[in-house]
Amino acid sequence: MSEAAAPTAAAPRYFQVKLALADLIAGLDRGMSLPPERQLAEQLGTSRTTLRKALAELAGEGVLRRTQGSGNYVAPPKVVHVRQLSSLTDDLKAEGMQASSQILGLEQMRADKTVAEHLEIEPGERIRLLTRLRLVDGEPLALEEAHLPGALPRLEARLAEKGSLYAALRDCYGRGVHSVEDTVETAMATPDQAELLQIATGQPLLLVHRTSRDTSGQVVEWTRSVYRGDRFRFVARA
């Protein structure tokens, strides 16, 4: 264990194990697997219960990736979202990564009171609800529910043509995004979310609510997105 990471005598046992694991991980390449839990527990002189608590914290911090039935792996670096006025597709492209989307649902519905308040329309007005699984380099990153006011004919075809929602709204419907407001919270993955995002139930997520407006101040979208906490860091720049 490195001198800088040495725990005090009062540090909880699981925290000492966590620091020892962090030292071990620092010497491994991304994607490499850790030894089996039984071997790790013996190597660190601890119980498997204590070891698992330390592993869970490191996974929640994005240091490790835990795969049920497979093991623990050194996680890749987090994806960084650096711009607020561009799409996720453009953000990732700027960092040399490939973003893609899988449409899980696209339906017309009437806005309930909560959605209407966010979109600044009357309850009962027709909107589109676009639900997508967002991927980076083929790996699930986020689940996104976009609430879109007004008529948007052939939206699915326009999305396929343009490659991003913002580009489709701007180029096909004249609804360019001029300003956004993001609200960021933390959440825990539900079983359904975990299955789609290929993570463990209860793993930390970032919950982002976004309201986007055009140049006239009219709401273009209200989106609720959950991002994998181990793969995403939200950075806002003015």
PDB file of C-alpha atoms in Angstrom:
ATOM      1  CA  MET A   1       0.000   0.000   0.000  1.00  0.00           C
ATOM      2  CA  SER A   2       1.368   3.450  -0.891  1.00  0.00           C
ATOM      3  CA  GLU A   3       2.358   5.858   1.887  1.00  0.00           C
ATOM      4  CA  ALA A   4      -0.184   8.472   0.725  1.00  0.00           C
ATOM      5  CA  ALA A   5      -3.015   5.970   0.891  1.00  0.00           C
ATOM      6  CA  ALA A   6      -2.082   4.492   4.287  1.00  0.00           C
ATOM      7  CA  PRO A   7      -5.165   4.491   6.544  1.00  0.00           C
ATOM      8  CA  THR A   8      -5.214   5.592  10.138  1.00  0.00           C
ATOM      9  CA  ALA A   9      -5.717   3.060  12.899  1.00  0.00           C
ATOM     10  CA  ALA A  10      -9.256   4.420  13.422  1.00  0.00           C
ATOM     11  CA  ALA A  11     -10.315   3.833   9.809  1.00  0.00           C
ATOM     12  CA  PRO A  12     -13.053   1.216   9.388  1.00  0.00           C
ATOM     13  CA  ARG A  13     -11.796  -2.159   8.211  1.00  0.00           C
ATOM     14  CA  TYR A  14     -13.743  -2.036   4.931  1.00  0.00           C
ATOM     15  CA  PHE A  15     -12.180   1.371   4.183  1.00  0.00           C
ATOM     16  CA  GLN A  16      -8.690  -0.031   4.725  1.00  0.00           C
ATOM     17  CA  VAL A  17      -9.580  -2.842   2.326  1.00  0.00           C
ATOM     18  CA  LYS A  18     -10.935  -0.297  -0.137  1.00  0.00           C
ATOM     19  CA  LEU A  19      -7.631   1.615  -0.111  1.00  0.00           C
ATOM     20  CA  ALA A  20      -5.690  -1.603  -0.592  1.00  0.00           C
ATOM     21  CA  LEU A  21      -7.907  -2.490  -3.547  1.00  0.00           C
ATOM     22  CA  ALA A  22      -7.404   0.974  -5.020  1.00  0.00           C
ATOM     23  CA  ASP A  23      -3.645   0.427  -4.887  1.00  0.00           C
ATOM     24  CA  LEU A  24      -4.060  -2.929  -6.590  1.00  0.00           C
ATOM     25  CA  ILE A  25      -6.287  -1.469  -9.316  1.00  0.00           C
ATOM     26  CA  ALA A  26      -3.840   1.372  -9.965  1.00  0.00           C
ATOM     27  CA  GLY A  27      -1.362  -1.189 -11.247  1.00  0.00           C
ATOM     28  CA  LEU A  28      -3.793  -2.807 -13.687  1.00  0.00           C
ATOM     29  CA  ASP A  29      -4.800  -1.825 -17.201  1.00  0.00           C
ATOM     30  CA  ARG A  30      -8.345  -0.849 -18.086  1.00  0.00           C
ATOM     31  CA  GLY A  31     -10.572  -3.828 -18.680  1.00  0.00           C
ATOM     32  CA  MET A  32      -8.384  -6.239 -16.712  1.00  0.00           C
ATOM     33  CA  SER A  33     -10.151  -8.512 -14.250  1.00  0.00           C
ATOM     34  CA  LEU A  34      -9.402  -8.668 -10.544  1.00  0.00           C
ATOM     35  CA  PRO A  35      -8.658 -12.008  -8.889  1.00  0.00           C
ATOM     36  CA  PRO A  36     -11.696 -13.983  -7.635  1.00  0.00           C
ATOM     37  CA  GLU A  37     -13.255 -12.684  -4.416  1.00  0.00           C
ATOM     38  CA  ARG A  38     -12.065 -15.647  -2.351  1.00  0.00           C
ATOM     39  CA  GLN A  39      -8.478 -15.090  -3.487  1.00  0.00           C
ATOM     40  CA  LEU A  40      -8.723 -11.351  -2.863  1.00  0.00           C
ATOM     41  CA  ALA A  41     -10.109 -11.864   0.628  1.00  0.00           C
ATOM     42  CA  GLU A  42      -7.239 -14.200   1.504  1.00  0.00           C
ATOM     43  CA  GLN A  43      -4.678 -11.843  -0.050  1.00  0.00           C
ATOM     44  CA  LEU A  44      -5.995  -8.864   1.944  1.00  0.00           C
ATOM     45  CA  GLY A  45      -6.653 -10.817   5.130  1.00  0.00           C
ATOM     46  CA  THR A  46     -10.323  -9.910   5.344  1.00  0.00           C
ATOM     47  CA  SER A  47     -13.764 -11.488   5.172  1.00  0.00           C
ATOM     48  CA  ARG A  48     -15.666 -11.714   1.910  1.00  0.00           C
ATOM     49  CA  THR A  49     -18.445  -9.594   3.442  1.00  0.00           C
ATOM     50  CA  THR A  50     -16.017  -6.747   4.135  1.00  0.00           C
ATOM     51  CA  LEU A  51     -14.409  -7.210   0.737  1.00  0.00           C
ATOM     52  CA  ARG A  52     -17.751  -6.975  -1.050  1.00  0.00           C
ATOM     53  CA  LYS A  53     -18.607  -3.719   0.711  1.00  0.00           C
ATOM     54  CA  ALA A  54     -15.296  -2.223  -0.444  1.00  0.00           C
ATOM     55  CA  LEU A  55     -15.834  -3.530  -3.986  1.00  0.00           C
ATOM     56  CA  ALA A  56     -19.353  -2.081  -4.067  1.00  0.00           C
ATOM     57  CA  GLU A  57     -18.085   1.383  -3.124  1.00  0.00           C
ATOM     58  CA  LEU A  58     -15.372   1.278  -5.787  1.00  0.00           C
ATOM     59  CA  ALA A  59     -17.959   0.202  -8.356  1.00  0.00           C
ATOM     60  CA  GLY A  60     -20.239   3.061  -7.327  1.00  0.00           C
ATOM     61  CA  GLU A  61     -17.359   5.490  -7.780  1.00  0.00           C
ATOM     62  CA  GLY A  62     -16.729   4.191 -11.290  1.00  0.00           C
ATOM     63  CA  VAL A  63     -13.353   2.626 -10.471  1.00  0.00           C
ATOM     64  CA  LEU A  64     -14.586  -0.932 -10.981  1.00  0.00           C
ATOM     65  CA  ARG A  65     -17.162  -2.555 -13.191  1.00  0.00           C
ATOM     66  CA  ARG A  66     -18.953  -5.476 -11.565  1.00  0.00           C
ATOM     67  CA  THR A  67     -20.486  -8.102 -13.852  1.00  0.00           C
ATOM     68  CA  GLN A  68     -22.734 -10.649 -12.201  1.00  0.00           C
ATOM     69  CA  GLY A  69     -21.423 -14.154 -12.743  1.00  0.00           C
ATOM     70  CA  SER A  70     -18.253 -12.867 -14.386  1.00  0.00           C
ATOM     71  CA  GLY A  71     -16.269 -10.847 -11.871  1.00  0.00           C
ATOM     72  CA  ASN A  72     -14.807  -7.404 -11.227  1.00  0.00           C
ATOM     73  CA  TYR A  73     -13.013  -5.403 -13.907  1.00  0.00           C
ATOM     74  CA  VAL A  74     -11.033  -2.173 -13.999  1.00  0.00           C
ATOM     75  CA  ALA A  75     -13.460   0.365 -15.410  1.00  0.00           C
ATOM     76  CA  PRO A  76     -12.734   2.557 -18.427  1.00  0.00           C
ATOM     77  CA  PRO A  77     -12.591   6.333 -17.882  1.00  0.00           C
ATOM     78  CA  LYS A  78     -15.874   8.148 -17.458  1.00  0.00           C
ATOM     79  CA  VAL A  79     -17.549   9.750 -20.449  1.00  0.00           C
ATOM     80  CA  VAL A  80     -17.554  13.517 -19.967  1.00  0.00           C
ATOM     81  CA  HIS A  81     -20.487  15.642 -21.112  1.00  0.00           C
ATOM     82  CA  VAL A  82     -18.905  19.041 -21.653  1.00  0.00           C
ATOM     83  CA  ARG A  83     -21.470  21.144 -23.494  1.00  0.00           C
ATOM     84  CA  GLN A  84     -25.048  22.054 -22.710  1.00  0.00           C
ATOM     85  CA  LEU A  85     -26.261  23.457 -26.025  1.00  0.00           C
ATOM     86  CA  SER A  86     -25.306  20.492 -28.171  1.00  0.00           C
ATOM     87  CA  SER A  87     -26.598  16.958 -28.429  1.00  0.00           C
ATOM     88  CA  LEU A  88     -25.003  13.965 -26.744  1.00  0.00           C
ATOM     89  CA  THR A  89     -24.135  12.739 -30.241  1.00  0.00           C
ATOM     90  CA  ASP A  90     -22.071  15.869 -30.903  1.00  0.00           C
ATOM     91  CA  ASP A  91     -20.535  15.867 -27.419  1.00  0.00           C
ATOM     92  CA  LEU A  92     -19.219  12.331 -27.775  1.00  0.00           C
ATOM     93  CA  LYS A  93     -18.117  12.829 -31.375  1.00  0.00           C
ATOM     94  CA  ALA A  94     -15.967  15.739 -30.207  1.00  0.00           C
ATOM     95  CA  GLU A  95     -14.219  13.320 -27.830  1.00  0.00           C
ATOM     96  CA  GLY A  96     -13.625  10.720 -30.534  1.00  0.00           C
ATOM     97  CA  MET A  97     -16.431   8.385 -29.484  1.00  0.00           C
ATOM     98  CA  GLN A  98     -19.384   7.046 -31.439  1.00  0.00           C
ATOM     99  CA  ALA A  99     -22.863   7.702 -30.045  1.00  0.00           C
ATOM    100  CA  SER A 100     -25.901   5.766 -31.180  1.00  0.00           C
ATOM    101  CA  SER A 101     -29.497   5.343 -30.060  1.00  0.00           C
ATOM    102  CA  GLN A 102     -32.043   2.570 -29.873  1.00  0.00           C
ATOM    103  CA  ILE A 103     -35.634   3.798 -29.963  1.00  0.00           C
ATOM    104  CA  LEU A 104     -37.611   1.987 -27.274  1.00  0.00           C
ATOM    105  CA  GLY A 105     -40.830   3.884 -27.857  1.00  0.00           C
ATOM    106  CA  LEU A 106     -42.338   6.779 -29.806  1.00  0.00           C
ATOM    107  CA  GLU A 107     -45.935   7.589 -29.027  1.00  0.00           C
ATOM    108  CA  GLN A 108     -48.454  10.392 -29.163  1.00  0.00           C
ATOM    109  CA  MET A 109     -50.092  11.169 -25.854  1.00  0.00           C
ATOM    110  CA  ARG A 110     -51.879  13.923 -23.999  1.00  0.00           C
ATOM    111  CA  ALA A 111     -49.795  15.894 -21.550  1.00  0.00           C
ATOM    112  CA  ASP A 112     -50.658  15.372 -17.906  1.00  0.00           C
ATOM    113  CA  LYS A 113     -50.406  18.235 -15.433  1.00  0.00           C
ATOM    114  CA  THR A 114     -46.705  17.671 -14.613  1.00  0.00           C
ATOM    115  CA  VAL A 115     -45.574  17.382 -18.221  1.00  0.00           C
ATOM    116  CA  ALA A 116     -47.733  20.352 -19.246  1.00  0.00           C
ATOM    117  CA  GLU A 117     -46.116  22.517 -16.560  1.00  0.00           C
ATOM    118  CA  HIS A 118     -42.642  21.660 -17.805  1.00  0.00           C
ATOM    119  CA  LEU A 119     -43.571  22.227 -21.452  1.00  0.00           C
ATOM    120  CA  GLU A 120     -45.574  25.359 -20.573  1.00  0.00           C
ATOM    121  CA  ILE A 121     -48.655  24.126 -22.404  1.00  0.00           C
ATOM    122  CA  GLU A 122     -52.201  23.295 -21.353  1.00  0.00           C
ATOM    123  CA  PRO A 123     -52.882  19.876 -19.800  1.00  0.00           C
ATOM    124  CA  GLY A 124     -54.407  17.558 -22.357  1.00  0.00           C
ATOM    125  CA  GLU A 125     -52.511  18.955 -25.336  1.00  0.00           C
ATOM    126  CA  ARG A 126     -50.991  16.345 -27.609  1.00  0.00           C
ATOM    127  CA  ILE A 127     -47.253  15.722 -27.350  1.00  0.00           C
ATOM    128  CA  ARG A 128     -44.730  13.128 -28.478  1.00  0.00           C
ATOM    129  CA  LEU A 129     -42.906  10.949 -25.983  1.00  0.00           C
ATOM    130  CA  LEU A 130     -39.636   9.613 -27.368  1.00  0.00           C
ATOM    131  CA  THR A 131     -37.923   6.936 -25.271  1.00  0.00           C
ATOM    132  CA  ARG A 132     -34.393   5.954 -26.263  1.00  0.00           C
ATOM    133  CA  LEU A 133     -31.477   3.882 -25.011  1.00  0.00           C
ATOM    134  CA  ARG A 134     -28.328   5.923 -25.618  1.00  0.00           C
ATOM    135  CA  LEU A 135     -25.091   4.045 -26.311  1.00  0.00           C
ATOM    136  CA  VAL A 136     -21.449   5.038 -26.608  1.00  0.00           C
ATOM    137  CA  ASP A 137     -19.192   2.811 -28.682  1.00  0.00           C
ATOM    138  CA  GLY A 138     -21.976   0.217 -28.521  1.00  0.00           C
ATOM    139  CA  GLU A 139     -22.240   0.196 -24.717  1.00  0.00           C
ATOM    140  CA  PRO A 140     -25.388   1.417 -22.901  1.00  0.00           C
ATOM    141  CA  LEU A 141     -24.886   4.825 -21.283  1.00  0.00           C
ATOM    142  CA  ALA A 142     -28.308   6.342 -20.610  1.00  0.00           C
ATOM    143  CA  LEU A 143     -32.064   5.993 -20.783  1.00  0.00           C
ATOM    144  CA  GLU A 144     -33.787   9.088 -22.108  1.00  0.00           C
ATOM    145  CA  GLU A 145     -37.442  10.149 -22.166  1.00  0.00           C
ATOM    146  CA  ALA A 146     -37.984  13.267 -24.307  1.00  0.00           C
ATOM    147  CA  HIS A 147     -41.340  15.054 -24.083  1.00  0.00           C
ATOM    148  CA  LEU A 148     -41.844  17.082 -27.261  1.00  0.00           C
ATOM    149  CA  PRO A 149     -44.709  19.546 -27.825  1.00  0.00           C
ATOM    150  CA  GLY A 150     -46.457  20.208 -31.110  1.00  0.00           C
ATOM    151  CA  ALA A 151     -46.794  18.285 -34.358  1.00  0.00           C
ATOM    152  CA  LEU A 152     -43.695  16.388 -35.450  1.00  0.00           C
ATOM    153  CA  PRO A 153     -44.652  14.346 -38.521  1.00  0.00           C
ATOM    154  CA  ARG A 154     -42.339  11.487 -39.525  1.00  0.00           C
ATOM    155  CA  LEU A 155     -40.158  12.056 -36.470  1.00  0.00           C
ATOM    156  CA  GLU A 156     -38.654   8.564 -36.420  1.00  0.00           C
ATOM    157  CA  ALA A 157     -37.570   8.887 -40.071  1.00  0.00           C
ATOM    158  CA  ARG A 158     -36.120  12.337 -39.417  1.00  0.00           C
ATOM    159  CA  LEU A 159     -34.146  11.010 -36.456  1.00  0.00           C
ATOM    160  CA  ALA A 160     -32.663   8.264 -38.612  1.00  0.00           C
ATOM    161  CA  GLU A 161     -31.829  10.789 -41.319  1.00  0.00           C
ATOM    162  CA  LYS A 162     -30.199  13.394 -39.068  1.00  0.00           C
ATOM    163  CA  GLY A 163     -28.622  11.155 -36.439  1.00  0.00           C
ATOM    164  CA  SER A 164     -29.608  13.323 -33.459  1.00  0.00           C
ATOM    165  CA  LEU A 165     -32.779  14.763 -31.982  1.00  0.00           C
ATOM    166  CA  TYR A 166     -31.438  18.322 -31.869  1.00  0.00           C
ATOM    167  CA  ALA A 167     -30.432  18.206 -35.527  1.00  0.00           C
ATOM    168  CA  ALA A 168     -33.838  16.846 -36.499  1.00  0.00           C
ATOM    169  CA  LEU A 169     -35.685  19.500 -34.486  1.00  0.00           C
ATOM    170  CA  ARG A 170     -33.538  22.264 -35.969  1.00  0.00           C
ATOM    171  CA  ASP A 171     -33.303  21.204 -39.600  1.00  0.00           C
ATOM    172  CA  CYS A 172     -36.674  19.539 -40.133  1.00  0.00           C
ATOM    173  CA  TYR A 173     -39.022  21.433 -37.831  1.00  0.00           C
ATOM    174  CA  GLY A 174     -37.355  24.822 -37.322  1.00  0.00           C
ATOM    175  CA  ARG A 175     -36.977  24.282 -33.577  1.00  0.00           C
ATOM    176  CA  GLY A 176     -33.348  25.035 -32.849  1.00  0.00           C
ATOM    177  CA  VAL A 177     -32.182  24.844 -29.234  1.00  0.00           C
ATOM    178  CA  HIS A 178     -30.975  28.246 -27.997  1.00  0.00           C
ATOM    179  CA  SER A 179     -30.811  27.731 -24.214  1.00  0.00           C
ATOM    180  CA  VAL A 180     -31.139  24.880 -21.743  1.00  0.00           C
ATOM    181  CA  GLU A 181     -31.634  24.411 -18.037  1.00  0.00           C
ATOM    182  CA  ASP A 182     -30.391  21.189 -16.447  1.00  0.00           C
ATOM    183  CA  THR A 183     -31.279  19.841 -13.025  1.00  0.00           C
ATOM    184  CA  VAL A 184     -29.009  17.029 -11.811  1.00  0.00           C
ATOM    185  CA  GLU A 185     -29.826  14.580  -9.019  1.00  0.00           C
ATOM    186  CA  THR A 186     -28.688  11.147  -7.949  1.00  0.00           C
ATOM    187  CA  ALA A 187     -30.796   7.991  -8.129  1.00  0.00           C
ATOM    188  CA  MET A 188     -30.460   4.238  -7.790  1.00  0.00           C
ATOM    189  CA  ALA A 189     -31.052   1.908 -10.729  1.00  0.00           C
ATOM    190  CA  THR A 190     -34.380   0.082 -10.736  1.00  0.00           C
ATOM    191  CA  PRO A 191     -34.447  -3.528 -11.982  1.00  0.00           C
ATOM    192  CA  ASP A 192     -35.811  -2.431 -15.383  1.00  0.00           C
ATOM    193  CA  GLN A 193     -33.229   0.328 -15.751  1.00  0.00           C
ATOM    194  CA  ALA A 194     -30.440  -1.991 -14.651  1.00  0.00           C
ATOM    195  CA  GLU A 195     -31.384  -4.574 -17.264  1.00  0.00           C
ATOM    196  CA  LEU A 196     -31.357  -2.041 -20.104  1.00  0.00           C
ATOM    197  CA  LEU A 197     -28.163  -0.323 -18.930  1.00  0.00           C
ATOM    198  CA  GLN A 198     -26.433  -3.656 -18.195  1.00  0.00           C
ATOM    199  CA  ILE A 199     -25.595  -2.743 -14.613  1.00  0.00           C
ATOM    200  CA  ALA A 200     -26.554  -4.048 -11.183  1.00  0.00           C
ATOM    201  CA  THR A 201     -29.856  -3.076  -9.567  1.00  0.00           C
ATOM    202  CA  GLY A 202     -29.227  -0.283  -7.077  1.00  0.00           C
ATOM    203  CA  GLN A 203     -26.115   1.013  -8.825  1.00  0.00           C
ATOM    204  CA  PRO A 204     -25.782   4.835  -8.693  1.00  0.00           C
ATOM    205  CA  LEU A 205     -27.259   6.831 -11.562  1.00  0.00           C
ATOM    206  CA  LEU A 206     -27.262  10.496 -12.477  1.00  0.00           C
ATOM    207  CA  LEU A 207     -30.793  11.779 -13.097  1.00  0.00           C
ATOM    208  CA  VAL A 208     -30.849  14.811 -15.383  1.00  0.00           C
ATOM    209  CA  HIS A 209     -33.951  16.870 -16.144  1.00  0.00           C
ATOM    210  CA  ARG A 210     -33.445  19.210 -19.111  1.00  0.00           C
ATOM    211  CA  THR A 211     -35.671  21.994 -20.392  1.00  0.00           C
ATOM    212  CA  SER A 212     -34.621  23.358 -23.788  1.00  0.00           C
ATOM    213  CA  ARG A 213     -35.899  26.579 -25.371  1.00  0.00           C
ATOM    214  CA  ASP A 214     -35.693  28.179 -28.811  1.00  0.00           C
ATOM    215  CA  THR A 215     -34.704  31.782 -29.547  1.00  0.00           C
ATOM    216  CA  SER A 216     -38.211  33.032 -28.677  1.00  0.00           C
ATOM    217  CA  GLY A 217     -38.115  31.328 -25.269  1.00  0.00           C
ATOM    218  CA  GLN A 218     -40.618  28.632 -26.203  1.00  0.00           C
ATOM    219  CA  VAL A 219     -39.977  25.187 -24.715  1.00  0.00           C
ATOM    220  CA  VAL A 220     -38.679  22.750 -27.343  1.00  0.00           C
ATOM    221  CA  GLU A 221     -38.290  19.710 -25.103  1.00  0.00           C
ATOM    222  CA  TRP A 222     -38.446  18.512 -21.533  1.00  0.00           C
ATOM    223  CA  THR A 223     -36.262  15.443 -21.117  1.00  0.00           C
ATOM    224  CA  ARG A 224     -35.704  13.076 -18.233  1.00  0.00           C
ATOM    225  CA  SER A 225     -32.492  11.055 -18.571  1.00  0.00           C
ATOM    226  CA  VAL A 226     -30.751   8.579 -16.297  1.00  0.00           C
ATOM    227  CA  TYR A 227     -27.032   8.072 -16.891  1.00  0.00           C
ATOM    228  CA  ARG A 228     -24.801   5.319 -15.591  1.00  0.00           C
ATOM    229  CA  GLY A 229     -22.868   6.784 -12.677  1.00  0.00           C
ATOM    230  CA  ASP A 230     -19.816   4.667 -13.507  1.00  0.00           C
ATOM    231  CA  ARG A 231     -19.558   6.015 -17.064  1.00  0.00           C
ATOM    232  CA  PHE A 232     -20.762   9.603 -16.904  1.00  0.00           C
ATOM    233  CA  ARG A 233     -19.561  12.823 -15.334  1.00  0.00           C
ATOM    234  CA  PHE A 234     -21.661  15.952 -15.841  1.00  0.00           C
ATOM    235  CA  VAL A 235     -19.669  19.144 -16.491  1.00  0.00           C
ATOM    236  CA  ALA A 236     -21.402  22.489 -17.087  1.00  0.00           C
ATOM    237  CA  ARG A 237     -19.484  25.308 -18.746  1.00  0.00           C
ATOM    238  CA  ALA A 238     -20.824  28.818 -19.199  1.00  0.00           C
TER     239      ALA A 238
END
